[in-house]
Every structure is written in structure tokens, then in C-alpha cells.
CSV table of C-alpha atoms in Angstrom, one decimal:
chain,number,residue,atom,x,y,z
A,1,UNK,CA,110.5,-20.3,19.3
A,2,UNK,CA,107.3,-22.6,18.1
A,3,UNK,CA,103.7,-22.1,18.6
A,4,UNK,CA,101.4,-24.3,19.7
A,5,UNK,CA,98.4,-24.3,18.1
A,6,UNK,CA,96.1,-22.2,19.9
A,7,UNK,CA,98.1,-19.4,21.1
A,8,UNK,CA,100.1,-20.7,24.4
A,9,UNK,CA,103.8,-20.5,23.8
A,10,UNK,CA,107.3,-21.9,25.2
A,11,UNK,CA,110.4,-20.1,24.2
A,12,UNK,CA,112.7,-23.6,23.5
A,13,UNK,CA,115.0,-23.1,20.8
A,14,UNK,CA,116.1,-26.2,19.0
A,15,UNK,CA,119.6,-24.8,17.9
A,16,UNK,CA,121.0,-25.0,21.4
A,17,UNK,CA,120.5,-28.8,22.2
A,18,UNK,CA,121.7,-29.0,19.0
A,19,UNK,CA,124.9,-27.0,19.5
A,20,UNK,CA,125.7,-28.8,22.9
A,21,UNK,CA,125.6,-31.8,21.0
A,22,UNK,CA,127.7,-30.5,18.2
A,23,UNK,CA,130.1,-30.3,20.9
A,24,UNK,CA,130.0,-33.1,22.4
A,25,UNK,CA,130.7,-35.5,19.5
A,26,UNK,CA,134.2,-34.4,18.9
A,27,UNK,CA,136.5,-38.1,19.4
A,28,UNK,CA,138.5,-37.9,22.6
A,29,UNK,CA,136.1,-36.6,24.3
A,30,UNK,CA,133.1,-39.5,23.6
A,31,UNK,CA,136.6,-41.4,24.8
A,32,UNK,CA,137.2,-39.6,28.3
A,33,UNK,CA,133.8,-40.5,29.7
A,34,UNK,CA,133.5,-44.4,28.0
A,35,UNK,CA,135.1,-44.6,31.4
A,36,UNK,CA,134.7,-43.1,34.4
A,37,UNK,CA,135.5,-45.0,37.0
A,38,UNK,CA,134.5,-48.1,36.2
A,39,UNK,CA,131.1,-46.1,34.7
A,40,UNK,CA,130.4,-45.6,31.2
A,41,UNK,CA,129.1,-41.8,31.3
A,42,UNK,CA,129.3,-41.5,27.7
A,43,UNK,CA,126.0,-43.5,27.6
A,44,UNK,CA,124.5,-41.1,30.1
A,45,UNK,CA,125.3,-38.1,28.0
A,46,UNK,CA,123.7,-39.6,24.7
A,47,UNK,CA,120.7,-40.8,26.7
A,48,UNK,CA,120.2,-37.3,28.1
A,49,UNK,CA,121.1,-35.7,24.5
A,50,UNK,CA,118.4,-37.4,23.1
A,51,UNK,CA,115.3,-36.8,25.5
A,52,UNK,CA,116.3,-32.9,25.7
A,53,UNK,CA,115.9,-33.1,21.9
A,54,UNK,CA,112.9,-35.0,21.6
A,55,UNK,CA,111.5,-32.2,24.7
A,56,UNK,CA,113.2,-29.1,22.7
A,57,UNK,CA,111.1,-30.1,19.7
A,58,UNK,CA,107.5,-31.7,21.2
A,59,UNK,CA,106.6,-29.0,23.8
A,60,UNK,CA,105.9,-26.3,21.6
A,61,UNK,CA,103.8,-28.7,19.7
A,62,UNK,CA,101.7,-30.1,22.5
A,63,UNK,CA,98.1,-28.1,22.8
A,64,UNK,CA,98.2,-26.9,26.9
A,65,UNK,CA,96.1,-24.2,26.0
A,66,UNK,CA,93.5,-23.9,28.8
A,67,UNK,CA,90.3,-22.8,26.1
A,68,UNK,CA,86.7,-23.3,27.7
A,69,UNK,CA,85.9,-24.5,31.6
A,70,UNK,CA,85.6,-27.2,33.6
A,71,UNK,CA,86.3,-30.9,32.9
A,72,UNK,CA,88.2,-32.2,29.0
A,73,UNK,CA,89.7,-35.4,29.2
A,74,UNK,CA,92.0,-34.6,26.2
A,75,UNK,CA,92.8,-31.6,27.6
A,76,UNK,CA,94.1,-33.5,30.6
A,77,UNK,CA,96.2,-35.6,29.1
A,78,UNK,CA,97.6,-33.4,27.0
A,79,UNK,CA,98.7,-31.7,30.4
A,80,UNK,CA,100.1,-34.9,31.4
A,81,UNK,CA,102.3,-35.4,28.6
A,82,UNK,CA,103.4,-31.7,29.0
A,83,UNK,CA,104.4,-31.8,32.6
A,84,UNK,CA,106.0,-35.4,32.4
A,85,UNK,CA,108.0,-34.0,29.5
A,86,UNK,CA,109.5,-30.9,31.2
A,87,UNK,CA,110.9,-33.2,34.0
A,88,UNK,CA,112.4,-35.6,31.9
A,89,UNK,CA,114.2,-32.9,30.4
A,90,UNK,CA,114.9,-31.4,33.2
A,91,UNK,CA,116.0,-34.6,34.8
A,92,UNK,CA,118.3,-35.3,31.8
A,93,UNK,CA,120.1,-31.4,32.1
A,94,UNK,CA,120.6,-32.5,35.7
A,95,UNK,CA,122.1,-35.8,34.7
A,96,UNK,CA,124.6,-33.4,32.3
A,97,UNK,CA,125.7,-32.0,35.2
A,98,UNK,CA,126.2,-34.6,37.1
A,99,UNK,CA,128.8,-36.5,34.8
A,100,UNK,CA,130.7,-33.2,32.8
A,101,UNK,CA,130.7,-31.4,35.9
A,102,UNK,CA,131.0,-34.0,38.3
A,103,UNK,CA,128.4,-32.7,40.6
A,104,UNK,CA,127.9,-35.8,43.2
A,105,UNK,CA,124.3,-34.2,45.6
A,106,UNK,CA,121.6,-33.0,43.9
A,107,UNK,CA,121.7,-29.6,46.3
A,108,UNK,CA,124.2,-28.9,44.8
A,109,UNK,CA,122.7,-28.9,40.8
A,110,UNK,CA,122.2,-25.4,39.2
A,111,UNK,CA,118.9,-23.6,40.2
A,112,UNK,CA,118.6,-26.3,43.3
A,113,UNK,CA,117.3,-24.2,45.6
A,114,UNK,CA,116.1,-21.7,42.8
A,115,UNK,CA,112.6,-20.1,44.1
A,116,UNK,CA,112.2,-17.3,41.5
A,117,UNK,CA,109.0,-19.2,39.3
A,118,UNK,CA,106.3,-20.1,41.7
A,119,UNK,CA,107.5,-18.5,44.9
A,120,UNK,CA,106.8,-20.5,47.5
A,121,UNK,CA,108.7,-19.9,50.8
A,122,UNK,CA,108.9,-23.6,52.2
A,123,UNK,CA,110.0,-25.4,48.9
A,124,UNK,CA,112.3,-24.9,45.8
A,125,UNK,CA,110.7,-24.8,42.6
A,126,UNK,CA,112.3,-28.1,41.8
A,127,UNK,CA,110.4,-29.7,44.4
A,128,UNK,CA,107.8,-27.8,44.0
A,129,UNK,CA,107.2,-28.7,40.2
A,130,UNK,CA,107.9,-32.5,41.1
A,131,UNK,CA,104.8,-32.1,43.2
A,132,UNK,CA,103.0,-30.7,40.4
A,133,UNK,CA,103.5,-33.7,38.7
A,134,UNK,CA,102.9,-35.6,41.6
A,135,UNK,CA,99.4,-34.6,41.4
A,136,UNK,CA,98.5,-33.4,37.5
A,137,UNK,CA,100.2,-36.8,35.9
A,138,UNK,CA,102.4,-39.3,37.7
A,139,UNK,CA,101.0,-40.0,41.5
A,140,UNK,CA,97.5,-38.0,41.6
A,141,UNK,CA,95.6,-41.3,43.5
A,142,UNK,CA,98.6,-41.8,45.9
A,143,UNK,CA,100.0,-38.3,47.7
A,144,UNK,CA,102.0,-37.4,51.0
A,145,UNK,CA,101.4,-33.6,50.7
A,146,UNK,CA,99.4,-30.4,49.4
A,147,UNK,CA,102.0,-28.2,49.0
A,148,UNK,CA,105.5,-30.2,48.5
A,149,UNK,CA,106.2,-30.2,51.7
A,150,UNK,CA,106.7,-33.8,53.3
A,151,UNK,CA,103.9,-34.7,55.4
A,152,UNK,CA,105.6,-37.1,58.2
A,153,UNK,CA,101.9,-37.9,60.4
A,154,UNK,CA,100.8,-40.4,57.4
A,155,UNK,CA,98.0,-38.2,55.9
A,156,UNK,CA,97.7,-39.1,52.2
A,157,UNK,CA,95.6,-37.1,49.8
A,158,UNK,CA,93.8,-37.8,46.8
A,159,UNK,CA,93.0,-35.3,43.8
A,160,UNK,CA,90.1,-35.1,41.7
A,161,UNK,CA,89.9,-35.1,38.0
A,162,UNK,CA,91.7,-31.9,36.2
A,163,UNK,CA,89.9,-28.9,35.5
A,164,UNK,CA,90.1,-25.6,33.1
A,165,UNK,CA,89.8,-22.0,34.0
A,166,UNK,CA,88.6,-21.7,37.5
A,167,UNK,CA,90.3,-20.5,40.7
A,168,UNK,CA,93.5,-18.4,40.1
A,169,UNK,CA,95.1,-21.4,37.1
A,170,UNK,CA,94.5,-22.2,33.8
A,171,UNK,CA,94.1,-26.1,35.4
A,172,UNK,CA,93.1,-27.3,38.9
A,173,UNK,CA,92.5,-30.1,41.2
A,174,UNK,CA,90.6,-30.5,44.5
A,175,UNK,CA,92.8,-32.7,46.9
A,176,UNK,CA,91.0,-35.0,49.5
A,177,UNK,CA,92.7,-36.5,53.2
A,178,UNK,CA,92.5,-40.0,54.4
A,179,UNK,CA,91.6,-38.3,57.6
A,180,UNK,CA,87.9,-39.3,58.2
A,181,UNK,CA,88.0,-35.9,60.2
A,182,UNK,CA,89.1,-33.0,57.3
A,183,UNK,CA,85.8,-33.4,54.8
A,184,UNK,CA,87.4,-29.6,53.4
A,185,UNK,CA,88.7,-29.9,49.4
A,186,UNK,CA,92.0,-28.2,48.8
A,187,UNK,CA,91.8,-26.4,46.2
A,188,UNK,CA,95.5,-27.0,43.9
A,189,UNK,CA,96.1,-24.8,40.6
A,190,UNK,CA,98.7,-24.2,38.5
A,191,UNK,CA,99.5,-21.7,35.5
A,192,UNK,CA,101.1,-22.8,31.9
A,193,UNK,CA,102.8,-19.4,32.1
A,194,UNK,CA,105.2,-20.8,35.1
A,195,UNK,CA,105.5,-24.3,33.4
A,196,UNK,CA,106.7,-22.9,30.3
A,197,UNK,CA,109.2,-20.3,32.8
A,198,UNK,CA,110.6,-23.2,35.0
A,199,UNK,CA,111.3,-25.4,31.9
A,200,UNK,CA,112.7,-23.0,30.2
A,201,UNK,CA,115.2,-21.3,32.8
A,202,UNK,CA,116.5,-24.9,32.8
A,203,UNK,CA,116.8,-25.1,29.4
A,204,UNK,CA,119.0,-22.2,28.9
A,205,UNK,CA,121.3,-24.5,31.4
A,206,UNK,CA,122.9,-26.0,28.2
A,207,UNK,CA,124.7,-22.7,27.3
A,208,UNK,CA,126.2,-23.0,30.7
A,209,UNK,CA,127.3,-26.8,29.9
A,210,UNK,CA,128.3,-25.9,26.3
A,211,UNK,CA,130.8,-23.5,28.0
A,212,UNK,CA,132.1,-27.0,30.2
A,213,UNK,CA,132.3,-28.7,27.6
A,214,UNK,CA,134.4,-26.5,25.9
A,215,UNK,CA,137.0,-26.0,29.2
A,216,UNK,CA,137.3,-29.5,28.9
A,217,UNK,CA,138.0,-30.2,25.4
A,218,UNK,CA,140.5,-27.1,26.0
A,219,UNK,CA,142.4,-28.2,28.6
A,220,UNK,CA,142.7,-31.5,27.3
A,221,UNK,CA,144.1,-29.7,24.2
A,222,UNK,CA,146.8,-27.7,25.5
A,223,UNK,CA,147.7,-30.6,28.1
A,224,UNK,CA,148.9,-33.0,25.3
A,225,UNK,CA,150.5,-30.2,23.2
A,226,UNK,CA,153.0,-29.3,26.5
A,227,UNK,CA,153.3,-32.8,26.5
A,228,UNK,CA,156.3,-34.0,24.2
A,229,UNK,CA,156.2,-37.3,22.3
A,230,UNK,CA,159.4,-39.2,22.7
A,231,UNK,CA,160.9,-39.2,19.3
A,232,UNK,CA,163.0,-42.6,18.4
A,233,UNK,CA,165.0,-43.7,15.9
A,234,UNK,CA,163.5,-47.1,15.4
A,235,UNK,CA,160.5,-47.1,13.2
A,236,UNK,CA,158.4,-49.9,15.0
A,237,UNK,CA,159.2,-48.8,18.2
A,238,UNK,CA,158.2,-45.3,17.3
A,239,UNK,CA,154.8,-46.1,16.4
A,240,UNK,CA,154.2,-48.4,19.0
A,241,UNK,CA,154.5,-44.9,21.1
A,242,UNK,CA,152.5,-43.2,19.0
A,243,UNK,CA,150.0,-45.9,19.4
A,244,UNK,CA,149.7,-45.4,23.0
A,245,UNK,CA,149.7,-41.4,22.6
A,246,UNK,CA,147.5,-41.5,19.9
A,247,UNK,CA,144.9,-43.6,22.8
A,248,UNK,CA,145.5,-41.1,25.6
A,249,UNK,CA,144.9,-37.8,23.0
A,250,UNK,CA,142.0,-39.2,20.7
A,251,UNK,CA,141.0,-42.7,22.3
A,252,UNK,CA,141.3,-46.1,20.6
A,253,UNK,CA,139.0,-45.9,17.6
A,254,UNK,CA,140.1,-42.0,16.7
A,255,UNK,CA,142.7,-40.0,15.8
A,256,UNK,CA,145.8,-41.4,13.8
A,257,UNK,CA,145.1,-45.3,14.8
A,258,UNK,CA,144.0,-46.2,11.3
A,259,UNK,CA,147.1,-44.9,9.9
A,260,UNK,CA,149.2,-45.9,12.7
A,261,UNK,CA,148.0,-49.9,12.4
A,262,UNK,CA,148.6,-50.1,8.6
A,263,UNK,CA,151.9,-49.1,8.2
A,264,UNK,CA,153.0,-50.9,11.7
A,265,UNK,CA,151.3,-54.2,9.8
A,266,UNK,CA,153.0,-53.2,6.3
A,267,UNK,CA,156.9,-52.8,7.9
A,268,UNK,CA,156.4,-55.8,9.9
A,269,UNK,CA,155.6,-58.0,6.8
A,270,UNK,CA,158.3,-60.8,6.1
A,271,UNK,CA,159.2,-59.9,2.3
A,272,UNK,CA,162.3,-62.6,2.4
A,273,UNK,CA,160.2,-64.5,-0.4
A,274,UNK,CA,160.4,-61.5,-3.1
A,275,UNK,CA,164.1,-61.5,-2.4
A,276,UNK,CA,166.6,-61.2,-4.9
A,277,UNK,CA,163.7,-60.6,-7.6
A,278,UNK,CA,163.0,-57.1,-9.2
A,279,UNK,CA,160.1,-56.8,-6.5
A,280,UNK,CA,162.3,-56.4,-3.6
A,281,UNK,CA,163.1,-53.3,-4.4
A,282,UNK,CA,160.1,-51.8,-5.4
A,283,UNK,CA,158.7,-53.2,-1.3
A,284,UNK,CA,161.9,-51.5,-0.1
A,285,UNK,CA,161.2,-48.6,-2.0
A,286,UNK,CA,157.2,-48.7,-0.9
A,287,UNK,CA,158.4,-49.1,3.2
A,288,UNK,CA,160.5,-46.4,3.2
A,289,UNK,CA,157.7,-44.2,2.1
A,290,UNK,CA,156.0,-45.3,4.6
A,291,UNK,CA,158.6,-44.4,7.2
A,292,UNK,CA,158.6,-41.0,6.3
A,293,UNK,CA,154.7,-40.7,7.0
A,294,UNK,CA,155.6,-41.1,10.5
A,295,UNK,CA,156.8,-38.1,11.6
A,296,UNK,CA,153.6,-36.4,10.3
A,297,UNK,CA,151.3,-38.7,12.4
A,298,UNK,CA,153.4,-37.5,15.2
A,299,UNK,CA,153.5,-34.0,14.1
A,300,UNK,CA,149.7,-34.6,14.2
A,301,UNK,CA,149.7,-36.1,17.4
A,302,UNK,CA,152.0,-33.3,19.4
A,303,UNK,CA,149.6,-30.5,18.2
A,304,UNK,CA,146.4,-32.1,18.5
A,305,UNK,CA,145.6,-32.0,15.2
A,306,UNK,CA,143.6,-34.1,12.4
A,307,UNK,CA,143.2,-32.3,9.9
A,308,UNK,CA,145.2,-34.5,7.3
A,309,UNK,CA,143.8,-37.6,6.6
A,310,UNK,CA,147.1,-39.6,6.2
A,311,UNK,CA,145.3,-43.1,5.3
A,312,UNK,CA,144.6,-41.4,2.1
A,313,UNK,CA,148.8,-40.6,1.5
A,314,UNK,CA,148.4,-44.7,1.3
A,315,UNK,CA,146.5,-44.9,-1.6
A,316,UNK,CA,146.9,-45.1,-5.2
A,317,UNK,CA,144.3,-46.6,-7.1
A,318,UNK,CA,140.8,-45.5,-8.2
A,319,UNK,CA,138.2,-46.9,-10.0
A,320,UNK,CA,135.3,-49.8,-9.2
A,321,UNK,CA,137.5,-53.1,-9.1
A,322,UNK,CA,140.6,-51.8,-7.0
A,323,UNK,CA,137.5,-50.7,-4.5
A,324,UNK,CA,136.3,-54.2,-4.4
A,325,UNK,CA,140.3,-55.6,-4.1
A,326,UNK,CA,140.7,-53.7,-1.0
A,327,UNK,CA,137.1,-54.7,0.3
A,328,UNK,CA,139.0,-57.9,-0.2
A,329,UNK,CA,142.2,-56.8,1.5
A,330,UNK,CA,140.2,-55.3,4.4
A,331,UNK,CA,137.8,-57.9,5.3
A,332,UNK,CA,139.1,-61.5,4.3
A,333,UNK,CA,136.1,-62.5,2.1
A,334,UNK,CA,135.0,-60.8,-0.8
A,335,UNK,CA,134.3,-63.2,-3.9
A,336,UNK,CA,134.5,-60.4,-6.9
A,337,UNK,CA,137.6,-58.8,-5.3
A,338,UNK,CA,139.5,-62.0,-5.1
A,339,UNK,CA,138.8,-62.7,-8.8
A,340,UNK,CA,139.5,-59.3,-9.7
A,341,UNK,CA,142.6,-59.7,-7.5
A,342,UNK,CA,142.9,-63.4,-9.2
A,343,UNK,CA,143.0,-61.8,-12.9
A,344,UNK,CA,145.7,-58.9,-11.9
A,345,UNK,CA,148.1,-61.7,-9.7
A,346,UNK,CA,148.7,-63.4,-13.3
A,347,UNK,CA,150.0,-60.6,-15.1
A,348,UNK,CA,153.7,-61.0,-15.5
A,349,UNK,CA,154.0,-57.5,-13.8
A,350,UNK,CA,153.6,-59.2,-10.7
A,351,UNK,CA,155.7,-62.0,-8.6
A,352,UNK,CA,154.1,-65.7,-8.6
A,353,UNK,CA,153.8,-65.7,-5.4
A,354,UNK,CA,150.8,-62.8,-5.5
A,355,UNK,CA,148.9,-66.4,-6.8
A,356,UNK,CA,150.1,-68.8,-4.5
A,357,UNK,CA,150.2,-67.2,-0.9
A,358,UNK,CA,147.5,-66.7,1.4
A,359,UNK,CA,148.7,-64.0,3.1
A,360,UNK,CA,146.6,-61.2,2.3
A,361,UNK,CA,148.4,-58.7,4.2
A,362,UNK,CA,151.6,-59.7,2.0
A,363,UNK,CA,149.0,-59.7,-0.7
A,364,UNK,CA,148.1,-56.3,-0.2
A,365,UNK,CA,151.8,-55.1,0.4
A,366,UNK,CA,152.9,-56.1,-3.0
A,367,UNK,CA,149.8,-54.3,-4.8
A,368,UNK,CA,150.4,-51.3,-2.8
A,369,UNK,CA,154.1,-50.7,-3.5
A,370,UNK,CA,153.3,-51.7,-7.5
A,371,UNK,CA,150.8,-49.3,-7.3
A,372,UNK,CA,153.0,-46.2,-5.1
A,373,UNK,CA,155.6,-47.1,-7.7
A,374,UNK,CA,153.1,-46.6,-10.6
A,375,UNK,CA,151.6,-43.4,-9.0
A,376,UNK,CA,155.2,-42.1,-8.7
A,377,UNK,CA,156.2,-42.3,-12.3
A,378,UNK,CA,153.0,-40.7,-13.6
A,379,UNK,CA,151.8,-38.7,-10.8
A,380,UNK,CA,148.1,-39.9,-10.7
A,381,UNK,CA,145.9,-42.5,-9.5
A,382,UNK,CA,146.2,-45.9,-11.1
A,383,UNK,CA,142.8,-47.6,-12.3
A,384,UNK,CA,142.8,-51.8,-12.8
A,385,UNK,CA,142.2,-51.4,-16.4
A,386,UNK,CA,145.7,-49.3,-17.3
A,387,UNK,CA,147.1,-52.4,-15.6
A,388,UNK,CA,145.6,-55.1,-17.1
A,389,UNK,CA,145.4,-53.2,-20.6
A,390,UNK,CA,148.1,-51.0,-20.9
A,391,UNK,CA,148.2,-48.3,-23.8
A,392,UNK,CA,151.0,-49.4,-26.1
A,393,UNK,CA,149.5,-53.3,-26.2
């Protein structure tokens, strides 16, 4: 809990907004609500992430404290900013609700028709506080009740400035009717003390949504581990299944699709041109390793599971100009690792064509298996220089 500077308190703690969003950004489930019906609710929930945070950590720092009497414009708009605050977070719990719990009416939103914080018989304190706001901040020139309840005869009312320390509040308003006939002031107060209690009873809401959260990502869980991944015998057509599972378990961007693209690209590579040359093998040798990394991707996949990195089991090389080769490999352009790649294409270790193709995927499939076959026979990472000048030279 924070302080504000002179001694009026809300008991926010940071940690929890914090924890639901530690949740929350785990990768299939950003995935499942990317689309929801033709909605994208993952928005929604990063929106409302962000304005609970921004409310967790600036209401304890905004000064509400009601020193001294009568009129303060600072004071005032402090107040504003405090009560337009609490209902955007508040308004962003709700909206939490509305797409991880699926809740479609807003009678139906936790605390709804709660009336435990300022106790009035005819109106929740939801619509009570949106009343308060009504008149302290938002609509104070332009209002259709005194109380919250709906005024259907027309009457509007008007308030006057905010005051300090008067009536039964720490701030109040008078409020004035159109009718020509009511001349009486209405007096309106409210306390800080039931501020801070409704906005913090709502608050506390995220442990309850943490706890959703965590239903969901569990049943999504144990769903795909009863659900068996067909196992085949072809290695393309394997992987284009685990492709598809890999979507439905950990979305498009997540999971296994990294690993699962590369080696589908490398085993579909047309090698015919390294054919009958000492290369061939080595590329033979190179695919089949990557063959048997499939059955731990779908290992992986079964048990919802990724906590091996297989991408890594693909590489071999270390050091600053293999980095820029593979910036190369990976995006098409990159002038310093196409020399570098340049300079290691016209060693004899390599097959001519490594200089004449531009194929970089073919390119990079012939550097990987020289450099798998290079890691296998000393059993560590290979750096450009040992390449280009090796020891006994």
C-alpha cells in the first residue's frame, strides 16, 4: 500500500495487476482470444491491463486529502482526476470479465448490484458512484438526478463549485433544478473513505480473474494432452500435422512453429545438384538428423510442453561472422554476411555451387550440414575462423 502525501490512503497493491498479467502472457492463450468470434479480445484485455496498472500505481499518488474548508480549485481537480480514475479502472475489471468470463449484461458483472459502500437503498453502488462522477468530474453542468436515481419528468440539475469539509463529507456540492419553482439547494457530499473502499473491493476482483485465467489455461492443458497426435511414417507429412497441432495448442507464432518450418524447408530442399559429390552425403547425413528431431517436437506437442528449445539442436556455429551469415540466411539482405558467406563459399571444403546459386535456403542447407558434420567430429561449436584457418595450415 502507498501513501499519499498528506495522510489519506488507498490499499491498491501493485503486485496483483501485475500477477494477472503474468498470467495472461503465456502464448496460446494471447492466441485463443485474437479471435473471438470474429472479435479480437486479446486487444481488450491488454487495453484493460494497462489502465488498471497505470490506476494501481497513480491513485495512491494523487493528493484527495480534504485539508482546510471551503473552495480550492486544485483541490478540485485533483478530485476529478481521482474519481475519473477509479471508473476507468473499474470499467476496465468489468471489461475482463466480460471477454475471460464471457459475461454478455452488465447485471450480471461481479458486485452489480453490490450496496455494501455507500448504502443507499434505491441504487447499487455502481450506479451510485457513476453519479458521483456525474456530478464531482464528468457531467456536473448537465444532470438528470440527485441521488442516481433516473429522473423521467425532465428536471435537470446543476451543481456548484466543489467544496472541503462541510456537511457530513470531506467534498460537497449544492445541486440547482431547472424548475423555476424549487429555489431549495441540495446539498450532495461524498467521503474519500468510501472512494478508496468501492475502488478497492473492485480491485481485489483480479484475484478472482487470476483464478479464470488459470481454469482456462488448465483445461486447455489437459484437453490437448488426452488428445493424441497421429503419428506417421512420412516425415513431411508428419510435420505438416504437427503444424496444424502445434496452431490449435500454442497458436501460429508460438510453440514448436519455428522448429517445425525449418526443418519442413530443409527436407524439402532439391539437393540433386550435390549429387554424386562428397557433399551428398554429408546433406544426407545432416537430414536425417533432422528427422529424428521430430518426434521430440511431437513429444513436446502431446504434453504441452516447451521447455526445450529445439531451434537451438539446429545450430552449430558461434562467434560474430557466422551471426551475421545467418542474419543473411534469415532475411535475404545482409551486405557483411554475404561477403563473409562470399569468403567461406571459396574454400575448397565447400561445393562450387555454394558460389554460384542463389538459393539461399540451399545455401544455408549446405553450411548447416558442413557445420553438424564438423560439430559431430569435435563435439563443440564451430567458429568461421577454425574454418577458414584451420590449425595444422
Amino acid at each position: 500500500m502507498k501513501e499519499v502525501k498528506k495522510g489519506v490512503s488507498i490499499n491498491i497493491n501493485e503486485k496483483l495487476i501485475s500477477l494477472f498479467r503474468k498470467e495472461v502472457n503465456i502464448e496460446f492463450f494471447s492466441e485463443k482470444f485474437k479471435n473471438v468470434n470474429g472479435k479480437n479480445h486479446w486487444n481488450i484485455i491488454c487495453s484493460a491491463m494497462d489502465w488498471i496498472t497505470l490506476a494501481a500505481e497513480g491513485l495512491p499518488s494523487i493528493n484527495v486529502n480534504p485539508k482546510g474548508f471551503g473552495y480550492n480549485h486544485l483541490d478540485t481537480l485533483n478530485l476529478m482526476q481521482y474519481i475519473i480514475t477509479i471508473d476507468v479502472m473499474v470499467d476496465s475489471i468489468n471489461q475482463l470479465f466480460r471477454v475471460i468470463d464471457g459475461i454478455k449484461k452488465d447485471k450480471d458483472l461481479p458486485l452489480a448490484n453490490d450496496r455494501t459502500i455507500f448504502k443507499q437503498t434505491k441504487v447499487s453502488d455502481f450506479n451510485y458512484f457513476k453519479h458521483i462522477r456525474a456530478v464531482f468530474s464528468t457531467h456536473p453542468v448537465n444532470l438528470t438526478s440527485v441521488d442516481g436515481v433516473p429522473n423521467n419528468e425532465g428536471e435537470r440539475f446543476y451543481a456548484s463549485w466543489v467544496a472541503k469539509n462541510s456537511l457530513d463529507g470531506d467534498y460537497y456540492v449544492y445541486l440547482y433544478s431547472n424548475n423555476p419553482e424549487k429555489d431549495e439547494q441540495i446539498p450532495f457530499d461524498i467521503k474519500i473513505k468510501d472512494l478508496n473502499l468501492y475502488a478497492e473491493k473492485r480491485y481485489k476482483l483480479l484475484e478472482i480473474l487470476i483464478e479464470k485465467v488459470k481454469k482456462i489455461k488448465d483445461d486447455h492443458i489437459n484437453r490437448y494432452k488426452q488428445t493424441p497426435i497421429p503419428v506417421l511414417e512420412n516425415p513431411l507429412e508428419q510435420l505438416e500435422v504437427l503444424y496444424e497441432e502445434n496452431k490449435n495448442r500454442f497458436g501460429y507464432r508460438y510453440g514448436y512453429v519455428e522448429e517445425i518450418n525449418h526443418i519442413y524447408t530443409q527436407l524439402t530442399i532439391n539437393a540433386d545438384s550435390i549429387s554424386a559429390t562428397n557433399f551428398e552425403g554429408i546433406v544426407l547425413e545432416y537430414k536425417s538428423y533432422l528427422k529424428s528431431l521430430i518426434p521430440i517436437i511431437l513429444d513436446g506437442l502431446q504434453n504441452m510442453k516447451k521447455d526445450r528449445y529445439v531451434y537451438f539442436d539446429m545450430l552449430f556455429w558461434n562467434g560474430y561472422e557466422f551471426e551475421k551469415i545467418y542474419q543473411y540466411f534469415n532475411y535475404g539482405v545482409h551486405a557483411l554476411g554475404e561477403k563473409y558467406l562470399t569468403t567461406l563459399a571459396k574454400l575448397e571444403t565447400f561445393p562450387a555451387i555454394l558460389v554460384t546459386t542463389q538459393d539461399i535456403q540451399f545455401k544455408r542447407l549446405i553450411v548447416d550440414a558442413f557445420l553438424y558434420k564438423e560439430f559431430k567430429k569435435s563435439g563443440k561449436l564451430i567458429s568461421y575462423q577454425e574454418i577458414i584457418k584451420p590449425k595444422n595450415t
